[in-house]
Short mmCIF file of C-alpha atoms in Angstrom, two decimals:
data_model
loop_
_atom_site.label_atom_id
_atom_site.label_comp_id
_atom_site.label_asym_id
_atom_site.label_seq_id
_atom_site.Cartn_x
_atom_site.Cartn_y
_atom_site.Cartn_z
CA MET A 10 -21.55 26.75 -16.34
CA ILE A 11 -22.80 24.89 -13.25
CA LEU A 12 -21.79 26.89 -10.17
CA TYR A 13 -21.97 25.23 -6.78
CA GLN A 14 -23.47 27.78 -4.38
CA PRO A 15 -22.33 27.71 -0.74
CA ARG A 16 -24.34 25.30 1.43
CA GLU A 17 -24.01 23.61 4.83
CA ASP A 18 -20.93 21.64 3.72
CA SER A 19 -19.25 24.81 2.43
CA TYR A 20 -19.75 26.65 5.73
CA LEU A 21 -18.56 23.68 7.79
CA LEU A 22 -15.36 23.44 5.77
CA ALA A 23 -14.84 27.21 5.82
CA LYS A 24 -14.95 27.08 9.63
CA TYR A 25 -11.83 24.90 9.65
CA VAL A 26 -10.15 26.67 6.76
CA LYS A 27 -10.30 29.77 8.94
CA GLU A 28 -8.81 27.84 11.86
CA HIS A 29 -6.12 25.74 10.16
CA ALA A 30 -5.12 27.07 6.71
CA PHE A 31 -1.57 28.45 6.51
CA GLY A 32 1.28 29.22 4.15
CA LYS A 33 0.91 28.44 0.47
CA VAL A 34 -2.67 27.25 -0.12
CA LEU A 35 -4.27 25.24 -2.94
CA GLU A 36 -8.01 24.88 -3.27
CA ILE A 37 -9.27 22.12 -5.55
CA GLY A 38 -12.74 22.59 -7.07
CA THR A 39 -13.15 26.18 -5.97
CA GLY A 40 -16.73 26.65 -7.22
CA SER A 41 -18.00 29.91 -5.72
CA GLY A 42 -14.55 30.60 -4.26
CA ILE A 43 -15.73 30.64 -0.64
CA GLN A 44 -12.83 28.59 0.67
CA ALA A 45 -10.25 30.59 -1.28
CA ILE A 46 -11.67 33.84 0.09
CA THR A 47 -11.75 32.48 3.64
CA ALA A 48 -8.15 31.30 3.40
CA ALA A 49 -6.90 34.56 1.88
CA LYS A 50 -8.28 36.53 4.84
CA GLN A 51 -5.98 34.72 7.25
CA LYS A 52 -2.70 36.48 8.07
CA ARG A 53 -0.79 33.19 8.20
CA VAL A 54 -1.81 32.44 4.58
CA LYS A 55 0.71 33.76 2.04
CA SER A 56 -1.03 32.85 -1.23
CA VAL A 57 -3.97 30.89 -2.59
CA LEU A 58 -4.19 29.04 -5.90
CA ALA A 59 -7.83 28.12 -6.59
CA VAL A 60 -8.57 25.69 -9.41
CA ASP A 61 -11.72 24.27 -10.95
CA ILE A 62 -12.42 21.81 -13.75
CA GLN A 63 -14.88 24.26 -15.39
CA LYS A 64 -13.31 27.07 -17.39
CA ALA A 65 -16.45 29.18 -17.00
CA VAL A 66 -16.27 28.88 -13.21
CA VAL A 67 -12.65 30.02 -13.25
CA GLU A 68 -13.54 33.04 -15.40
CA HIS A 69 -16.49 33.85 -13.14
CA CYS A 70 -14.25 33.81 -10.04
CA LYS A 71 -11.64 35.97 -11.76
CA ASN A 72 -14.31 38.57 -12.51
CA MET A 73 -16.06 38.46 -9.15
CA ILE A 74 -13.25 37.98 -6.61
CA ARG A 75 -10.59 40.60 -5.98
CA SER A 76 -7.69 39.58 -3.78
CA LYS A 77 -3.95 40.00 -4.30
CA LYS A 78 -3.42 36.68 -2.55
CA ILE A 79 -5.68 34.63 -4.85
CA SER A 80 -5.03 33.37 -8.37
CA PHE A 81 -7.35 31.15 -10.40
CA ARG A 82 -6.63 28.40 -12.89
CA GLN A 83 -8.51 25.71 -14.77
CA SER A 84 -7.49 22.20 -13.69
CA ASP A 85 -9.04 18.76 -13.27
CA LEU A 86 -7.81 18.06 -9.72
CA PHE A 87 -3.97 18.32 -9.89
CA GLU A 88 -3.75 17.98 -13.69
CA ASN A 89 -2.60 21.58 -14.25
CA VAL A 90 -0.95 22.13 -10.85
CA SER A 91 2.76 22.01 -10.08
CA GLY A 92 4.74 22.51 -6.90
CA LYS A 93 3.93 21.74 -3.28
CA PHE A 94 1.64 23.46 -0.81
CA ASP A 95 1.24 23.89 2.93
CA THR A 96 -2.54 23.58 2.83
CA ILE A 97 -4.78 21.82 0.32
CA ILE A 98 -8.53 22.38 0.59
CA PHE A 99 -11.10 20.17 -1.09
CA ASN A 100 -14.88 20.10 -0.83
CA PRO A 101 -15.35 17.39 -3.46
CA PRO A 102 -18.43 16.26 -5.34
CA TYR A 103 -19.31 13.28 -3.18
CA LEU A 104 -22.76 12.02 -4.10
CA PRO A 105 -23.30 8.72 -6.00
CA GLU A 106 -23.99 9.22 -9.68
CA ASP A 107 -27.63 9.74 -10.62
CA ILE A 108 -28.42 8.87 -14.24
CA ARG A 109 -31.32 11.35 -14.15
CA ILE A 110 -29.25 14.32 -13.02
CA LYS A 111 -25.85 15.11 -14.47
CA ASP A 112 -24.14 17.60 -12.15
CA ILE A 113 -20.35 17.46 -11.85
CA THR A 114 -20.46 19.80 -8.85
CA VAL A 115 -22.12 17.17 -6.65
CA GLU A 116 -21.54 13.76 -8.29
CA GLY A 117 -18.29 12.12 -7.24
CA GLY A 118 -18.51 9.05 -9.47
CA LYS A 119 -20.64 5.94 -9.81
CA LYS A 120 -20.30 5.10 -6.12
CA GLY A 121 -19.76 8.66 -4.98
CA TYR A 122 -16.22 8.22 -3.69
CA GLU A 123 -14.21 7.90 -6.92
CA THR A 124 -13.26 11.59 -7.09
CA VAL A 125 -12.09 11.55 -3.45
CA GLU A 126 -10.01 8.45 -4.16
CA LYS A 127 -8.41 10.01 -7.24
CA PHE A 128 -7.65 13.18 -5.26
CA LEU A 129 -6.01 11.31 -2.35
CA ASP A 130 -4.01 9.10 -4.73
CA SER A 131 -2.33 12.22 -6.13
CA ALA A 132 -2.18 14.52 -3.10
CA ASN A 133 1.15 13.31 -1.67
CA GLY A 134 3.13 14.78 -4.53
CA HIS A 135 1.66 18.24 -3.91
CA ILE A 136 1.86 18.67 -0.14
CA ASN A 137 4.85 19.68 1.96
CA PRO A 138 6.10 17.33 4.71
CA ASP A 139 4.37 19.33 7.46
CA GLY A 140 1.42 20.35 5.29
CA ILE A 141 -2.27 19.59 5.81
CA ILE A 142 -5.31 18.65 3.76
CA LEU A 143 -8.74 19.91 4.77
CA LEU A 144 -11.35 17.56 3.31
CA LEU A 145 -15.13 17.64 3.56
CA PHE A 146 -17.26 14.64 2.60
CA SER A 147 -20.60 12.97 3.30
CA SER A 148 -21.66 9.66 4.81
CA LEU A 149 -23.18 9.00 1.37
CA THR A 150 -19.58 8.80 0.13
CA LYS A 151 -18.99 5.91 2.59
CA LYS A 152 -16.72 6.93 5.48
CA ASP A 153 -14.92 3.59 5.65
CA LYS A 154 -13.93 3.96 1.99
CA VAL A 155 -12.50 7.43 2.54
CA ASN A 156 -10.58 6.18 5.58
CA SER A 157 -9.10 3.35 3.52
CA PHE A 158 -8.05 5.75 0.73
CA ILE A 159 -6.26 7.84 3.34
CA ALA A 160 -4.45 4.83 4.81
CA ASN A 161 -3.59 3.47 1.36
CA ASN A 162 -1.59 6.64 0.70
CA LEU A 163 0.26 6.57 4.05
CA LEU A 164 -1.73 9.54 5.31
CA GLU A 165 -3.32 10.05 8.72
CA PHE A 166 -6.48 11.93 9.62
CA LYS A 167 -8.21 13.68 12.49
CA GLU A 168 -11.97 14.09 12.41
CA LEU A 169 -12.55 17.75 13.18
CA GLU A 170 -16.33 17.65 13.24
CA MET A 171 -19.37 15.68 12.19
CA GLN A 172 -22.71 17.36 11.50
CA SER A 173 -25.94 15.41 11.04
CA PHE A 174 -28.57 16.40 8.53
CA PHE A 175 -31.83 14.77 7.45
CA MET A 176 -30.35 12.23 5.03
CA GLU A 177 -26.64 12.30 5.77
CA GLU A 178 -23.73 13.22 8.02
CA LEU A 179 -21.01 15.64 6.96
CA TYR A 180 -17.40 15.04 8.04
CA ALA A 181 -14.60 17.58 8.19
CA TYR A 182 -11.16 15.93 8.20
CA LEU A 183 -7.67 17.28 8.76
CA ILE A 184 -5.24 14.98 6.95
CA LYS A 185 -1.45 14.88 7.29
CA LYS A 186 1.42 12.76 6.03
CA SER A 187 2.36 9.92 8.34
CA ASP A 188 5.81 9.95 9.94
CA ILE A 189 6.78 6.93 7.83
CA LEU A 190 5.75 8.69 4.61
CA VAL A 191 7.85 11.72 5.54
CA GLN A 192 10.86 9.45 6.20
CA LEU A 193 10.39 7.64 2.88
CA GLU A 194 10.16 10.90 0.96
CA LYS A 195 13.35 12.14 2.64
CA LYS A 196 14.99 9.05 1.13
CA ARG A 197 13.68 10.27 -2.25
CA ILE A 198 11.15 7.48 -2.66
CA LYS A 199 8.30 8.54 -4.93
CA ASP A 200 5.02 7.20 -6.34
CA ILE A 201 4.20 5.23 -3.19
CA LYS A 202 1.11 3.07 -3.68
CA LYS A 203 -0.49 0.26 -1.68
CA LEU A 204 0.12 -3.20 -3.15
CA THR A 205 -1.43 -5.64 -0.68
CA ARG A 206 -2.36 -6.14 2.95
CA GLY A 207 -1.50 -9.10 5.14
CA HIS A 208 -2.43 -10.04 8.70
CA ARG A 209 0.45 -8.08 10.23
CA GLY A 210 1.82 -5.76 7.56
CA ILE A 211 0.86 -3.67 4.55
CA ILE A 212 3.10 -3.66 1.48
CA PHE A 213 3.50 -0.57 -0.67
CA THR A 214 5.48 -0.09 -3.86
CA GLY A 215 7.42 2.98 -4.89
CA MET A 216 10.28 4.25 -7.02
CA LEU A 217 13.79 5.02 -5.81
CA GLY A 218 15.30 6.70 -8.83
CA LYS A 219 14.63 4.23 -11.65
CA LYS A 220 14.44 1.25 -9.30
CA LYS A 221 11.13 -0.21 -8.15
CA ILE A 222 11.08 -0.88 -4.41
CA ALA A 223 8.67 -2.27 -1.85
CA VAL A 224 7.91 -1.02 1.64
CA LYS A 225 6.52 -3.21 4.40
CA ILE A 226 4.78 -1.39 7.24
CA GLN A 227 3.43 -2.70 10.53
CA ILE A 228 -0.36 -2.60 10.80
CA LYS A 229 -1.46 -0.58 13.80
CA GLY A 230 -4.07 -1.78 16.24
CA THR A 231 -3.47 -5.52 15.82
CA GLY A 232 -2.42 -8.03 18.45
CA ALA A 233 0.86 -8.64 16.63
CA LYS A 234 3.45 -6.01 17.51
CA GLY A 235 7.03 -5.71 16.38
CA THR A 236 6.72 -8.33 13.64
CA VAL A 237 7.96 -5.99 10.90
CA ASN A 238 10.96 -4.87 12.98
CA ARG A 239 11.79 -8.52 13.66
CA GLU A 240 11.43 -9.39 9.98
CA SER A 241 13.85 -6.64 8.94
CA LYS A 242 16.48 -8.08 11.31
CA VAL A 243 15.92 -11.57 9.93
CA LEU A 244 16.21 -10.31 6.35
CA ARG A 245 19.51 -8.55 7.07
CA LEU A 246 20.89 -11.85 8.31
CA LEU A 247 19.49 -13.91 5.44
CA ASN A 248 20.70 -11.44 2.79
CA LYS A 249 24.25 -12.48 3.76
CA TYR A 250 23.34 -15.93 2.45
CA ASN A 251 21.46 -14.60 -0.63
CA ILE A 252 18.07 -15.51 0.80
CA GLY A 253 15.06 -13.20 0.55
CA PRO A 254 14.62 -9.85 -1.19
CA ARG A 255 17.52 -7.43 -0.63
CA ILE A 256 16.73 -5.01 2.17
CA LEU A 257 17.78 -1.41 1.50
CA PHE A 258 17.05 0.37 4.77
CA SER A 259 14.65 0.28 7.68
CA GLY A 260 13.06 2.36 10.43
CA ASN A 261 10.73 1.74 13.33
CA ASN A 262 7.87 -0.48 12.12
CA PHE A 263 8.89 -0.43 8.45
CA PHE A 264 11.59 -1.54 6.04
CA VAL A 265 12.34 -0.95 2.37
CA TYR A 266 13.56 -3.66 0.00
CA GLU A 267 14.07 -4.30 -3.69
CA PHE A 268 10.84 -5.22 -5.43
CA VAL A 269 10.89 -8.81 -6.70
CA GLU A 270 9.50 -9.29 -10.22
CA GLY A 271 8.36 -12.81 -11.05
CA VAL A 272 5.61 -15.39 -10.64
CA PHE A 273 4.46 -17.29 -7.59
CA ILE A 274 5.61 -20.88 -7.36
CA PRO A 275 2.25 -22.52 -8.31
CA THR A 276 2.30 -20.63 -11.63
CA LEU A 277 5.86 -21.77 -12.31
CA LEU A 278 5.03 -25.40 -11.49
CA GLU A 279 2.02 -25.29 -13.79
CA LYS A 280 3.80 -23.79 -16.81
CA ALA A 281 7.53 -24.64 -16.65
CA SER A 282 9.33 -27.50 -18.34
CA ALA A 283 10.42 -30.57 -16.37
CA LYS A 284 13.94 -29.17 -16.22
CA GLY A 285 12.72 -25.79 -14.96
CA ILE A 286 10.56 -27.41 -12.26
CA LYS A 287 13.46 -29.53 -11.01
CA ILE A 288 15.82 -26.53 -10.89
CA VAL A 289 13.35 -24.45 -8.92
CA LEU A 290 12.47 -27.20 -6.42
CA LYS A 291 16.16 -27.98 -5.88
CA ARG A 292 16.96 -24.31 -5.19
CA VAL A 293 14.04 -23.90 -2.79
CA PHE A 294 15.09 -27.04 -0.92
CA GLU A 295 18.65 -25.72 -0.66
CA GLN A 296 17.42 -22.45 0.85
CA CYS A 297 15.20 -24.37 3.26
CA ASN A 298 18.19 -26.46 4.31
CA LEU A 299 20.19 -23.31 4.96
CA LEU A 300 17.34 -21.97 7.12
CA ASP A 301 17.38 -25.27 9.01
CA ARG A 302 21.13 -24.99 9.60
CA LEU A 303 20.64 -21.39 10.83
CA LYS A 304 18.00 -22.74 13.24
CA LEU A 305 15.31 -20.49 11.75
CA LYS A 306 11.74 -21.74 11.27
CA LYS A 307 9.91 -19.89 8.49
CA GLU A 308 6.46 -21.47 9.12
CA GLU A 309 4.87 -21.19 5.64
CA MET A 310 6.90 -23.74 3.65
CA GLN A 311 4.22 -26.44 3.85
CA ASN A 312 2.01 -24.18 1.72
CA PRO A 313 4.19 -21.42 0.25
CA TYR A 314 1.90 -20.45 -2.62
CA LYS A 315 2.46 -16.71 -1.97
CA HIS A 316 5.77 -17.00 -0.15
CA VAL A 317 8.05 -17.97 -3.04
CA ILE A 318 8.45 -15.89 -6.19
CA ILE A 319 10.35 -17.23 -9.18
CA THR A 320 12.37 -14.60 -11.04
CA LYS A 321 14.24 -14.77 -14.35
CA GLY A 322 16.61 -17.69 -14.65
CA ASN A 323 14.39 -19.87 -12.45
CA LYS A 324 15.70 -18.19 -9.31
CA PRO A 325 13.34 -18.61 -6.34
CA VAL A 326 13.10 -15.79 -3.81
CA LEU A 327 11.56 -16.55 -0.43
CA LEU A 328 9.24 -13.85 0.94
CA ASP A 329 7.59 -12.95 4.25
CA PHE A 330 9.75 -13.69 7.25
CA GLU A 331 7.55 -11.95 9.82
CA ARG A 332 6.76 -15.25 11.58
CA THR A 333 10.32 -16.58 11.43
CA ARG A 334 11.65 -17.76 14.78
CA LYS A 335 14.82 -19.25 16.22
CA THR A 336 14.20 -22.86 17.19
CA ILE A 337 16.16 -26.07 17.83
CA LYS A 338 14.24 -28.03 15.17
CA PRO A 339 13.06 -25.69 12.39
CA HIS A 340 11.80 -28.31 9.83
CA ASN A 341 11.77 -26.04 6.74
CA VAL A 342 12.87 -28.89 4.43
CA THR A 343 10.31 -31.32 5.83
CA GLN A 344 7.57 -28.70 5.51
CA PHE A 345 8.50 -28.14 1.88
CA CYS A 346 8.42 -31.92 1.38
CA GLN A 347 4.78 -31.83 2.49
CA TYR A 348 4.06 -29.21 -0.16
CA VAL A 349 5.95 -30.99 -2.95
CA THR A 350 4.15 -34.28 -2.26
CA SER A 351 0.72 -32.70 -1.90
CA GLY A 352 -2.10 -33.40 -4.34
CA THR A 353 -1.99 -29.75 -5.44
CA VAL A 354 1.59 -29.98 -6.67
CA GLN A 355 1.09 -33.45 -8.13
CA HIS A 356 -1.70 -31.98 -10.26
CA LEU A 357 0.34 -28.92 -11.29
CA VAL A 358 3.35 -30.93 -12.54
CA GLU A 359 1.38 -33.84 -14.02
CA GLY A 360 2.78 -35.14 -17.30
CA ARG A 361 6.22 -33.53 -16.87
CA ILE A 362 7.79 -34.93 -13.72
CA LYS A 363 6.84 -37.74 -11.38
CA ILE A 364 7.09 -37.24 -7.64
CA ASP A 365 7.20 -40.38 -5.49
CA LYS A 366 5.15 -39.25 -2.53
CA GLU A 367 5.91 -42.24 -0.28
CA LYS A 368 9.68 -42.22 -0.88
CA ILE A 369 10.08 -38.48 -0.34
CA ARG A 370 8.02 -38.50 2.85
CA ALA A 371 10.00 -41.46 4.17
CA MET A 372 13.26 -39.62 3.46
CA ALA A 373 11.83 -36.48 5.04
CA LYS A 374 11.40 -38.41 8.29
CA VAL A 375 15.06 -39.39 8.19
CA TYR A 376 16.08 -35.79 7.42
CA ARG A 377 13.98 -34.56 10.31
CA TYR A 378 16.17 -36.40 12.79
CA GLU A 379 19.41 -35.67 10.91
CA PRO A 380 19.12 -32.50 8.76
CA SER A 381 22.34 -33.06 6.85
CA ILE A 382 23.33 -32.23 3.27
CA PHE A 383 23.57 -35.97 2.63
CA ASN A 384 19.94 -36.55 3.62
CA LEU A 385 18.87 -33.46 1.65
CA ASN A 386 20.51 -34.86 -1.49
CA ARG A 387 18.64 -38.13 -1.04
CA ILE A 388 15.39 -36.18 -1.21
CA LEU A 389 16.54 -34.19 -4.25
CA LYS A 390 17.40 -37.39 -6.17
CA GLU A 391 13.74 -38.38 -6.04
CA ILE A 392 12.62 -35.21 -7.87
#
């Protein structure tokens, strides 16, 4: 058994456990049991479940600590924990791995932050909507990494205190669910995980029953404001014309839509048959024409390498409408003509279809001044 004895980090965390812990409490990695004991002494705390990965540590705490409020259990993080809690306490092992010293009570992984990341990735499913997490970590764990793990799980934090020591700083955080996360969970969306980050929004995936969904959320602190709200309005309009992923519901600065399974258009152009390529290009052009007729400019169609996903049956789905604007001359078709006649596409489709760059661009100029179905069909005949 390796028992972590209380040190500066333990006492710093205990200070805020005493101040903030309430209700049903879970302590992860209890070690000496100092946080469990501190929590149990608070009148507003009803019960404490203290877990540790080491069976010997759990047995030691059972023998040494007497409190009707506290129960002990062996568990690797949340592995053997069920239910939700009002307060979760964690003083994790947070030092980078040292090949000379093997000590699971202080080493948090190769980089030091892996255990914290794993904890935060699972915490949402074990904390009540108004619950809190009290987390202690070191600057050696990399503060920016911890902050990103928190954001990636739609959590928010408040730095309660920072203490400086000879070789490091210690941080005590109070972490809560964001308002958006609480709203999503009320809609019974589970397993919410970050997928990707753009310039204006972050996309998460989740499960609504057996259906995979995506959530787009406005990035805070950027110059662009209201882009996600505007995009949700655009999508609701375009869904009436079967354009874009189907939006399910929205709130302030976020919206939820059906996740689109497929491949990006460059992959399709590289691997599909001549017939498949022609079908996809025709369908994208038709959607671009509809956008033109709706007087909506999408912006990215001249280089839509991540803005068009091809699903089963060669059905293209246009993505990302956050920059879409109403305009007199939208030019979505002519922008897509630039992409289709580019050297990139010519290389991708080489040996299967021939694209006459000069003819298509000449017809695109005609279409630009008269965006009719007739002029669109003239372009399509050249593909």
